[in-house]
Coordinates of N, CA and C in Angstrom, one line a residue:
X1 N 73.2 184.4 -49.0 CA 72.8 183.6 -47.8 C 72.4 184.5 -46.7
X2 N 71.3 184.2 -46.0 CA 70.8 185.0 -44.9 C 71.8 184.8 -43.7
X3 N 71.9 185.9 -42.9 CA 72.7 185.8 -41.7 C 71.8 185.2 -40.6
X4 N 72.5 184.7 -39.6 CA 71.8 184.0 -38.5 C 72.2 184.6 -37.1
X5 N 71.2 184.5 -36.2 CA 71.4 184.9 -34.8 C 70.8 183.9 -33.9
X6 N 71.6 183.5 -32.9 CA 71.2 182.6 -31.8 C 70.9 183.4 -30.6
X7 N 69.6 183.3 -30.1 CA 69.2 184.1 -29.0 C 68.7 183.3 -27.8
X8 N 69.4 183.5 -26.7 CA 68.9 182.8 -25.5 C 67.9 183.8 -24.8
X9 N 67.0 183.3 -24.0 CA 66.0 184.2 -23.4 C 65.1 184.8 -24.4
X10 N 64.8 184.1 -25.5 CA 64.0 184.6 -26.6 C 62.5 184.6 -26.4
X11 N 62.0 184.1 -25.3 CA 60.5 183.9 -25.2 C 59.8 185.2 -24.7
X12 N 60.6 186.2 -24.2 CA 60.0 187.4 -23.7 C 61.0 188.5 -23.7
X13 N 60.4 189.7 -23.4 CA 61.3 190.9 -23.2 C 62.3 191.2 -24.3
X14 N 63.5 191.5 -23.9 CA 64.5 191.9 -24.8 C 64.8 190.9 -25.9
X15 N 64.8 189.6 -25.5 CA 65.1 188.5 -26.4 C 64.0 188.4 -27.5
X16 N 62.8 188.5 -27.0 CA 61.6 188.5 -28.0 C 61.7 189.6 -29.0
X17 N 61.9 190.8 -28.4 CA 62.0 192.0 -29.3 C 63.1 191.9 -30.3
X18 N 64.2 191.4 -29.8 CA 65.4 191.2 -30.7 C 65.1 190.2 -31.8
X19 N 64.4 189.1 -31.4 CA 64.1 188.1 -32.4 C 63.2 188.7 -33.5
X20 N 62.2 189.4 -33.1 CA 61.2 190.0 -34.0 C 61.9 190.9 -35.0
X21 N 62.8 191.8 -34.4 CA 63.5 192.8 -35.2 C 64.4 192.1 -36.2
X22 N 65.2 191.1 -35.8 CA 66.1 190.5 -36.8 C 65.3 189.7 -37.8
X23 N 64.3 189.0 -37.5 CA 63.5 188.2 -38.4 C 62.9 189.2 -39.5
X24 N 62.4 190.4 -39.0 CA 61.9 191.3 -40.0 C 62.9 191.8 -41.0
X25 N 64.2 191.7 -40.6 CA 65.3 192.1 -41.5 C 65.8 191.0 -42.4
X26 N 65.1 189.8 -42.3 CA 65.5 188.7 -43.1 C 66.5 187.7 -42.5
X27 N 66.8 187.9 -41.3 CA 67.8 187.0 -40.6 C 67.1 185.6 -40.3
X28 N 67.9 184.6 -40.3 CA 67.5 183.3 -39.7 C 67.7 183.4 -38.2
X29 N 66.6 183.1 -37.4 CA 66.6 183.3 -36.0 C 66.5 182.0 -35.2
X30 N 67.4 181.8 -34.3 CA 67.3 180.6 -33.4 C 66.8 181.1 -32.1
X31 N 65.6 180.6 -31.7 CA 65.0 181.1 -30.5 C 65.2 180.0 -29.4
X32 N 65.8 180.4 -28.3 CA 66.0 179.4 -27.2 C 65.6 180.0 -25.9
X33 N 65.0 179.2 -25.1 CA 64.5 179.7 -23.7 C 64.0 178.5 -23.0
X34 N 63.8 178.6 -21.7 CA 63.2 177.5 -20.9 C 61.7 177.5 -21.0
X35 N 61.1 178.7 -21.5 CA 59.7 178.8 -21.6 C 59.2 178.4 -23.0
X36 N 58.8 177.2 -23.1 CA 58.4 176.6 -24.4 C 57.1 177.3 -25.0
X37 N 56.1 177.6 -24.1 CA 54.9 178.3 -24.6 C 55.3 179.7 -25.2
X38 N 56.2 180.4 -24.5 CA 56.7 181.7 -25.0 C 57.4 181.6 -26.3
X39 N 58.2 180.5 -26.5 CA 58.9 180.3 -27.7 C 57.9 180.1 -28.9
X40 N 56.9 179.3 -28.6 CA 55.9 179.0 -29.7 C 55.2 180.3 -30.1
X41 N 54.9 181.2 -29.1 CA 54.3 182.4 -29.4 C 55.2 183.3 -30.3
X42 N 56.4 183.4 -29.9 CA 57.4 184.2 -30.7 C 57.5 183.6 -32.1
X43 N 57.6 182.3 -32.2 CA 57.8 181.7 -33.5 C 56.5 182.0 -34.4
X44 N 55.3 181.9 -33.8 CA 54.1 182.2 -34.5 C 54.1 183.7 -35.0
X45 N 54.6 184.6 -34.2 CA 54.7 186.0 -34.5 C 55.6 186.2 -35.7
X46 N 56.8 185.6 -35.6 CA 57.8 185.7 -36.6 C 57.5 185.0 -37.9
X47 N 56.9 183.8 -37.8 CA 56.7 183.0 -38.9 C 57.7 181.8 -38.9
X48 N 57.2 180.6 -38.9 CA 58.0 179.4 -38.8 C 59.1 179.3 -39.9
X49 N 58.9 180.0 -41.0 CA 59.8 179.9 -42.1 C 61.0 180.8 -41.9
X50 N 61.0 181.6 -40.8 CA 62.1 182.5 -40.5 C 62.9 182.2 -39.3
X51 N 62.4 181.1 -38.6 CA 63.1 180.8 -37.3 C 62.9 179.3 -37.0
X52 N 63.7 178.9 -36.0 CA 63.6 177.6 -35.3 C 63.6 177.9 -33.8
X53 N 63.0 177.0 -33.1 CA 63.0 177.2 -31.6 C 63.1 175.9 -30.9
X54 N 63.7 176.0 -29.7 CA 63.9 174.9 -28.9 C 64.1 175.3 -27.4
X55 N 63.6 174.4 -26.5 CA 63.8 174.6 -25.1 C 65.3 174.6 -24.8
X56 N 65.8 175.6 -24.0 CA 67.2 175.6 -23.5 C 67.2 176.1 -22.1
X57 N 67.6 175.2 -21.2 CA 67.9 175.6 -19.8 C 69.4 176.0 -19.8
X58 N 69.7 177.2 -19.7 CA 71.2 177.6 -19.8 C 72.1 177.1 -18.7
X59 N 71.5 176.4 -17.7 CA 72.3 175.8 -16.7 C 72.6 174.3 -17.0
X60 N 72.1 173.8 -18.1 CA 72.2 172.4 -18.5 C 73.2 172.3 -19.7
X61 N 74.3 171.6 -19.5 CA 75.2 171.4 -20.6 C 74.6 170.6 -21.7
X62 N 73.8 169.6 -21.3 CA 73.1 168.8 -22.3 C 72.2 169.6 -23.2
X63 N 71.4 170.5 -22.6 CA 70.6 171.4 -23.4 C 71.4 172.3 -24.3
X64 N 72.6 172.8 -23.9 CA 73.4 173.5 -24.8 C 73.9 172.7 -26.0
X65 N 74.3 171.5 -25.7 CA 74.7 170.6 -26.8 C 73.6 170.4 -27.8
X66 N 72.4 170.1 -27.3 CA 71.3 169.9 -28.2 C 70.9 171.2 -29.0
X67 N 70.9 172.3 -28.3 CA 70.6 173.6 -28.9 C 71.6 173.9 -30.0
X68 N 72.9 173.8 -29.7 CA 73.9 174.0 -30.7 C 73.8 173.1 -31.9
X69 N 73.5 171.9 -31.7 CA 73.3 170.9 -32.8 C 72.1 171.3 -33.7
X70 N 71.0 171.7 -33.1 CA 69.8 172.0 -33.8 C 70.0 173.3 -34.6
X71 N 70.6 174.3 -34.0 CA 70.9 175.6 -34.6 C 71.9 175.4 -35.8
X72 N 72.9 174.6 -35.6 CA 73.9 174.4 -36.6 C 73.2 173.7 -37.8
X73 N 72.3 172.8 -37.6 CA 71.6 172.1 -38.7 C 70.7 173.1 -39.4
X74 N 70.1 174.0 -38.7 CA 69.1 175.0 -39.2 C 69.9 176.0 -40.1
X75 N 71.1 176.4 -39.7 CA 71.8 177.5 -40.4 C 73.0 177.0 -41.2
X76 N 73.1 175.7 -41.4 CA 74.2 175.1 -42.1 C 75.5 175.4 -41.4
X77 N 75.5 175.5 -40.1 CA 76.7 175.7 -39.3 C 77.2 177.2 -39.2
X78 N 76.3 178.1 -39.5 CA 76.8 179.5 -39.5 C 76.1 180.3 -38.3
X79 N 76.9 181.1 -37.6 CA 76.4 181.9 -36.6 C 77.0 183.3 -36.7
X80 N 76.2 184.3 -37.0 CA 76.8 185.7 -37.1 C 76.7 186.4 -35.8
X81 N 75.6 186.2 -35.1 CA 75.5 186.9 -33.8 C 75.0 185.8 -32.8
X82 N 75.7 185.8 -31.6 CA 75.3 185.0 -30.5 C 74.8 186.0 -29.4
X83 N 73.5 186.0 -29.2 CA 72.9 187.0 -28.2 C 72.5 186.2 -27.0
X84 N 73.4 186.3 -26.0 CA 73.2 185.6 -24.7 C 72.5 186.4 -23.7
X85 N 71.1 186.3 -23.7 CA 70.2 187.1 -23.0 C 69.5 186.5 -21.9
X86 N 69.7 185.2 -21.7 CA 68.9 184.4 -20.7 C 69.3 184.8 -19.3
X87 N 68.3 184.8 -18.5 CA 68.5 185.0 -17.0 C 68.3 183.8 -16.2
X88 N 68.7 183.8 -15.0 CA 68.6 182.6 -14.1 C 67.6 182.8 -12.9
X89 N 67.0 184.0 -12.8 CA 66.1 184.2 -11.7 C 64.8 183.6 -11.9
X90 N 64.1 183.3 -10.9 CA 62.7 182.7 -11.0 C 61.7 183.7 -10.7
X91 N 61.9 185.0 -10.9 CA 60.9 186.0 -10.7 C 60.9 187.0 -11.9
X92 N 59.9 187.7 -12.1 CA 59.8 188.6 -13.2 C 59.1 189.9 -12.7
X93 N 59.2 190.9 -13.5 CA 58.5 192.1 -13.2 C 59.5 193.2 -12.8
X94 N 59.0 194.4 -12.4 CA 59.9 195.5 -12.0 C 60.7 195.1 -10.8
X95 N 61.9 195.4 -10.8 CA 62.8 195.0 -9.7 C 62.3 195.4 -8.3
X96 N 61.8 196.6 -8.3 CA 61.3 197.1 -7.0 C 60.1 196.4 -6.5
X97 N 59.4 195.6 -7.3 CA 58.3 194.9 -6.9 C 58.6 193.4 -6.5
X98 N 59.8 193.0 -6.7 CA 60.2 191.6 -6.4 C 60.5 191.6 -4.9
X99 N 59.9 190.6 -4.2 CA 60.2 190.5 -2.7 C 61.6 190.1 -2.5
X100 N 62.2 190.8 -1.5 CA 63.6 190.6 -1.1 C 63.9 189.1 -0.9
X101 N 62.9 188.4 -0.3 CA 63.1 186.9 -0.1 C 63.5 186.2 -1.4
X102 N 62.8 186.6 -2.5 CA 63.0 185.9 -3.7 C 64.4 186.2 -4.3
X103 N 64.9 187.4 -4.1 CA 66.2 187.8 -4.6 C 67.3 187.0 -3.8
X104 N 67.1 186.8 -2.5 CA 68.1 186.1 -1.7 C 68.1 184.6 -1.9
X105 N 67.1 184.1 -2.6 CA 67.1 182.7 -2.9 C 68.2 182.3 -4.0
X106 N 68.7 183.3 -4.7 CA 69.7 183.0 -5.7 C 71.1 183.1 -5.1
X107 N 71.8 182.0 -5.0 CA 73.1 182.0 -4.4 C 74.0 183.0 -5.1
X108 N 74.7 183.8 -4.3 CA 75.6 184.8 -4.8 C 76.7 184.2 -5.7
X109 N 77.2 183.0 -5.4 CA 78.2 182.4 -6.2 C 77.6 182.1 -7.6
X110 N 76.4 181.7 -7.7 CA 75.8 181.4 -8.9 C 75.7 182.7 -9.8
X111 N 75.3 183.8 -9.2 CA 75.3 185.0 -10.0 C 76.7 185.4 -10.4
X112 N 77.7 185.3 -9.6 CA 79.0 185.7 -9.9 C 79.6 184.8 -11.0
X113 N 79.3 183.5 -10.9 CA 79.9 182.6 -11.9 C 79.1 182.3 -13.1
X114 N 77.9 182.8 -13.2 CA 77.0 182.5 -14.3 C 77.6 182.9 -15.6
X115 N 78.1 184.1 -15.6 CA 78.7 184.6 -16.9 C 79.8 183.8 -17.4
X116 N 80.7 183.4 -16.5 CA 81.8 182.6 -16.9 C 81.4 181.2 -17.3
X117 N 80.4 180.7 -16.6 CA 79.8 179.3 -16.9 C 79.2 179.3 -18.3
X118 N 78.3 180.3 -18.6 CA 77.7 180.3 -19.9 C 78.7 180.6 -21.0
X119 N 79.6 181.6 -20.8 CA 80.5 181.9 -21.8 C 81.4 180.6 -22.2
X120 N 81.9 179.9 -21.1 CA 82.8 178.8 -21.4 C 82.0 177.7 -22.0
X121 N 80.8 177.4 -21.5 CA 80.1 176.2 -22.0 C 79.5 176.5 -23.4
X122 N 78.9 177.6 -23.7 CA 78.3 177.8 -25.0 C 79.3 178.1 -26.0
X123 N 80.3 178.9 -25.7 CA 81.3 179.2 -26.7 C 82.1 178.0 -27.1
X124 N 82.5 177.1 -26.1 CA 83.2 175.9 -26.5 C 82.4 175.1 -27.4
X125 N 81.1 174.9 -27.1 CA 80.3 174.1 -28.0 C 80.1 174.8 -29.4
X126 N 79.9 176.0 -29.4 CA 79.7 176.7 -30.7 C 81.0 176.6 -31.5
X127 N 82.1 176.7 -31.0 CA 83.4 176.7 -31.7 C 83.6 175.3 -32.3
X128 N 83.1 174.3 -31.6 CA 83.3 172.9 -32.1 C 82.5 172.6 -33.3
X129 N 81.3 173.1 -33.5 CA 80.5 172.7 -34.6 C 79.9 173.8 -35.5
X130 N 80.0 175.0 -35.0 CA 79.5 176.1 -35.8 C 80.7 176.8 -36.5
X131 N 80.5 177.2 -37.7 CA 81.5 178.0 -38.4 C 81.3 179.4 -37.9
X132 N 82.1 179.8 -37.0 CA 82.0 181.2 -36.5 C 82.3 182.2 -37.6
X133 N 81.3 182.9 -38.0 CA 81.5 183.8 -39.2 C 82.5 184.9 -38.8
X134 N 83.2 185.4 -39.8 CA 84.1 186.5 -39.7 C 83.3 187.7 -39.1
X135 N 83.8 188.2 -38.0 CA 83.2 189.4 -37.4 C 82.0 189.0 -36.6
X136 N 81.9 187.8 -36.0 CA 80.8 187.4 -35.2 C 80.7 188.4 -34.0
X137 N 79.5 188.6 -33.6 CA 79.3 189.5 -32.4 C 78.7 188.6 -31.3
X138 N 79.3 188.7 -30.1 CA 78.8 188.1 -28.9 C 78.2 189.1 -28.0
X139 N 76.9 189.1 -27.8 CA 76.2 190.1 -26.9 C 75.6 189.4 -25.7
X140 N 75.9 190.0 -24.5 CA 75.4 189.4 -23.3 C 74.6 190.5 -22.5
X141 N 73.4 190.1 -22.0 CA 72.6 191.1 -21.3 C 72.2 190.6 -19.9
X142 N 72.7 189.4 -19.4 CA 72.2 188.9 -18.2 C 72.9 189.4 -16.9
X143 N 73.9 190.3 -17.0 CA 74.5 190.8 -15.8 C 73.6 191.8 -15.1

């Protein structure tokens, strides 16, 4: 049975590169991001027979529930790696090129609490319906 990886922030950057790499190694890849066009592009690169994709706004508990259900159905309830890579900022590019005004639009409390929020919401959902495989790896890159 192929191993599976659930990737948030999979439409670009590190998430996209991770998805391509794992798919090339024969893994079942769950692609999740708020950017639906980017998800379609990654799915086309990987091949639709090696992945599934779905919109996921990591700040929405309903989106988490739907993503978990879809991924669980796709993998028969197995998750070997949960790669929590999604960000919450509304800007992209080199950090030094981002206007300070944009950075200050993100409430500090949201940045501080984001990790706890995502970990508690997604992990509680995953534990309920996914068979967490022995030795599962949880990777976070959003800090």
